[in-house]
GROMACS .gro file of C-alpha atoms in nm:
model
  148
    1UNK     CA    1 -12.545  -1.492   0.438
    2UNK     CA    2 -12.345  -1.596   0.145
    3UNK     CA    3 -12.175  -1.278   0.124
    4UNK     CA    4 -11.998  -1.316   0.464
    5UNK     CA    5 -11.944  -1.662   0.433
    6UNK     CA    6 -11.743  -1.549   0.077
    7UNK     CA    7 -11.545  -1.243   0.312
    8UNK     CA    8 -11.451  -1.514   0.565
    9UNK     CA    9 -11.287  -1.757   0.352
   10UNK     CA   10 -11.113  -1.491   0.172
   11UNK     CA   11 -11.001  -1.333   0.466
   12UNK     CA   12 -10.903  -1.722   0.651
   13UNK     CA   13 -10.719  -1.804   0.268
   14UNK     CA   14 -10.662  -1.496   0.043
   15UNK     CA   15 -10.430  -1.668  -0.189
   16UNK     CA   16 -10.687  -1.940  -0.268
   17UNK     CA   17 -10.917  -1.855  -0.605
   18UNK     CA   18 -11.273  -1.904  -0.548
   19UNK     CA   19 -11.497  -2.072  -0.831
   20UNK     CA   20 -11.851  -2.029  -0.722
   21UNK     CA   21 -12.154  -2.291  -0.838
   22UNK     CA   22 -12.445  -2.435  -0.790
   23UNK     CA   23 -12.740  -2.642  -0.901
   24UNK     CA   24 -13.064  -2.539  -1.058
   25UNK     CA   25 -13.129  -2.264  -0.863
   26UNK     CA   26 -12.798  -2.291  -0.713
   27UNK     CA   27 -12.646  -2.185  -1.081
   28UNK     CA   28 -12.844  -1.883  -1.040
   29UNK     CA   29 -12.781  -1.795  -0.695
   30UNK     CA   30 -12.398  -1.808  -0.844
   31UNK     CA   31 -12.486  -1.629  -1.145
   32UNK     CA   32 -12.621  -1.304  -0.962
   33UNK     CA   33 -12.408  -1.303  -0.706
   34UNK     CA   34 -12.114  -1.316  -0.906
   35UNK     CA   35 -12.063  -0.924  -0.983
   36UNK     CA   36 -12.100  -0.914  -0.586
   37UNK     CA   37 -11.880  -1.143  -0.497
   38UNK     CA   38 -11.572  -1.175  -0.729
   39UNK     CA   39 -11.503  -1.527  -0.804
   40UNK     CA   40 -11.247  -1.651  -1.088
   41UNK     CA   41 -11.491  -1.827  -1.242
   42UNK     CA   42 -11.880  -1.997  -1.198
   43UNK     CA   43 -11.967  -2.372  -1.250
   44UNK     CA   44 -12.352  -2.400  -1.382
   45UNK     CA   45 -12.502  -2.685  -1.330
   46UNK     CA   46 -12.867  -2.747  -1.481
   47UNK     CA   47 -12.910  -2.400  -1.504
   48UNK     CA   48 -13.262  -2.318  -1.541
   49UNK     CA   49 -13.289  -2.093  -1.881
   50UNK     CA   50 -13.621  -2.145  -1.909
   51UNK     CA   51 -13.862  -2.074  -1.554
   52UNK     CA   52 -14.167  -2.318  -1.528
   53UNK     CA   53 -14.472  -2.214  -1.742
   54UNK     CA   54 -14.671  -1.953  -1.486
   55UNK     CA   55 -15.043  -2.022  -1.474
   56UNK     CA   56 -15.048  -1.803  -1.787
   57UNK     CA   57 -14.852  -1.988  -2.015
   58UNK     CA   58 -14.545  -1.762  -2.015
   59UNK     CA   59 -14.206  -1.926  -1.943
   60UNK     CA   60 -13.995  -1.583  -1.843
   61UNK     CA   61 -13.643  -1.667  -1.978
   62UNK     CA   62 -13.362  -1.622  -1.701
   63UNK     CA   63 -13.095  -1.606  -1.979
   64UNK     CA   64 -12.973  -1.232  -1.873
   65UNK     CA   65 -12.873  -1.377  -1.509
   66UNK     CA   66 -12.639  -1.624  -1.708
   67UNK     CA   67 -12.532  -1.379  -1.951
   68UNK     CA   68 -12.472  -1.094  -1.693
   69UNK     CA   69 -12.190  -1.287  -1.579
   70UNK     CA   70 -11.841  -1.165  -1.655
   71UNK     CA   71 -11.599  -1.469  -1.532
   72UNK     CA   72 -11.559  -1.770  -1.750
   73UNK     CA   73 -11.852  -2.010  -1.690
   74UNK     CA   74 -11.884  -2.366  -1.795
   75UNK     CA   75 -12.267  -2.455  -1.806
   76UNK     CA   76 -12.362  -2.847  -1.831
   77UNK     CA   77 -12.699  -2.957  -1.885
   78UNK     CA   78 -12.878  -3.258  -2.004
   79UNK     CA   79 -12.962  -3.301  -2.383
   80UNK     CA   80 -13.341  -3.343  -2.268
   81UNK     CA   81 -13.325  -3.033  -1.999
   82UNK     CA   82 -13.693  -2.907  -2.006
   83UNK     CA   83 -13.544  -2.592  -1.834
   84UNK     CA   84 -13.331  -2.501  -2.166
   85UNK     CA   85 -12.987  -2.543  -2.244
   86UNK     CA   86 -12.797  -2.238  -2.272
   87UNK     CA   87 -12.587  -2.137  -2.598
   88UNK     CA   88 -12.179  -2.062  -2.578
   89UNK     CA   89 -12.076  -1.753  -2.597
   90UNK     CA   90 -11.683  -1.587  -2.568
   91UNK     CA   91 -11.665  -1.599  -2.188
   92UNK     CA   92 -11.908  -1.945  -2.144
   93UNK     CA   93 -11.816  -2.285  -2.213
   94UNK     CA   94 -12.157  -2.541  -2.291
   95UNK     CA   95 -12.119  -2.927  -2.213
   96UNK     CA   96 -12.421  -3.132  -2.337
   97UNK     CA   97 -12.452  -3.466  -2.111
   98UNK     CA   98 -12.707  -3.731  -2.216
   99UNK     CA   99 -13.036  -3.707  -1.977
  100UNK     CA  100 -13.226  -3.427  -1.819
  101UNK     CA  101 -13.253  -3.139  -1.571
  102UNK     CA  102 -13.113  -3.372  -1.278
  103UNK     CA  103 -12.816  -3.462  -1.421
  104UNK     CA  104 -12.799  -3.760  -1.254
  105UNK     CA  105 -12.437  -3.981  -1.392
  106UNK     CA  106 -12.156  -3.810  -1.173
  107UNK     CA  107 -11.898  -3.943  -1.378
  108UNK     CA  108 -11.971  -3.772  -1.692
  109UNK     CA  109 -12.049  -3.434  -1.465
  110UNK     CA  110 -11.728  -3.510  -1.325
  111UNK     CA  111 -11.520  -3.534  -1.703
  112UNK     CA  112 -11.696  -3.244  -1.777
  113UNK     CA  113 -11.606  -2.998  -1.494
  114UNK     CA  114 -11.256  -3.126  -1.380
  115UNK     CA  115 -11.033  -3.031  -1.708
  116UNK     CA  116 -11.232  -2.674  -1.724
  117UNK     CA  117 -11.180  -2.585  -1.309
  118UNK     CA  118 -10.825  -2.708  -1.389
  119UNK     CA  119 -10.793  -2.443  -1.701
  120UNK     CA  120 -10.968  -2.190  -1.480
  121UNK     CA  121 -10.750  -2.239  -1.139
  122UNK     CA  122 -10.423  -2.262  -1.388
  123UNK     CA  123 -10.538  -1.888  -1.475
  124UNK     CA  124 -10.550  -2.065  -1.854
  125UNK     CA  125 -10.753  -1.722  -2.032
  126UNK     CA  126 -11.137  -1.786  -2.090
  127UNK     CA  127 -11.113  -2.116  -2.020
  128UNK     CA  128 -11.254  -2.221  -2.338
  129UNK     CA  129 -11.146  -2.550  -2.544
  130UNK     CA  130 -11.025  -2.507  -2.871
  131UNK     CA  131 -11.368  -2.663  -2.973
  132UNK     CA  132 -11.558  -2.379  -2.846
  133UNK     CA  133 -11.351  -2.103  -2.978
  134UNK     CA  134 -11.530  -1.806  -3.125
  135UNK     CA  135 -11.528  -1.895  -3.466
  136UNK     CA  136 -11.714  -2.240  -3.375
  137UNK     CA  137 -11.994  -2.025  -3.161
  138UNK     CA  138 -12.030  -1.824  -3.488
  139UNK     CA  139 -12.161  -2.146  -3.646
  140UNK     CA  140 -12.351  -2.249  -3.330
  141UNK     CA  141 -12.121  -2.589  -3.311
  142UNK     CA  142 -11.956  -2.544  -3.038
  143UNK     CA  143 -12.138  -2.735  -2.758
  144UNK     CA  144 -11.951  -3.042  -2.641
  145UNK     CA  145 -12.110  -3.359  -2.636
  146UNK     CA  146 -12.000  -3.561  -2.344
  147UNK     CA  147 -12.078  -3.954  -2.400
  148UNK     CA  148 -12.114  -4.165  -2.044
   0.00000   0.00000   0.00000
């Protein structure tokens, strides 16, 4: 159970912040549990926005899981994510990589997440860039493009 896993390592290294993340569905598990579970912050990776079209047509949107989430987040997804790619908003930073859902070149993930977990471990606010501030997420500009 993640839960005890979580109460162990706090207990074995209180001092140490945790920043809790996943994949896909991983993003979610991290999304909902984050209330629980108290990290500083959440990494999303290819969060899902968007489920996969149910035999009636209907994509349910999973947008509240992601928004529920009170911690500074830094979302990345693909440009062409058929899952969605989820909008900034005052406590959640957006990267944009080039490709899809799988999010397959490292090194881009990897330019992406390292200066934000550095913000977020420094105890740097929001962790938001100047680029995404909130008068850019007014305009809906403030996604950052990451090139490879």
């Amino acid at each position: 159970e993640v839960a005890a896993v979580v109460a162990h390592l706090r207990a074995a290294v209180p001092a140490l912040p945790q920043v809790h993340g996943g994949r896909s569905s991983g993003a979610r598990v991290a999304c909902r549990g984050a209330a629980a579970l108290g990290p500083v912050a959440v990494l999303a990776l290819a969060f899902p926005l968007l489920a996969p079209a149910r035999r009636d047509g209907t994509r349910p949107d999973r947008g509240p899981e992601l928004d529920a989430v009170t911690v500074p987040v830094l979302a990345v997804s693909g440009e062409r994510d058929r899952f969605g790619v989820p909008g900034p908003t005052a406590t959640r930073e957006v990267v944009v990589l080039p490709g899809d859902h799988s999010l397959r070149a490292r090194r881009p993930v990897a330019a992406a997440v390292g200066p934000w977990l550095d913000r977020v471990l420094a105890g740097d606010g929001p962790a938001l860039t100047a680029a995404s501030s909130a008068p850019a997420a007014a305009t809906g500009e403030s996604r950052t493009r990451a090139r490879r």
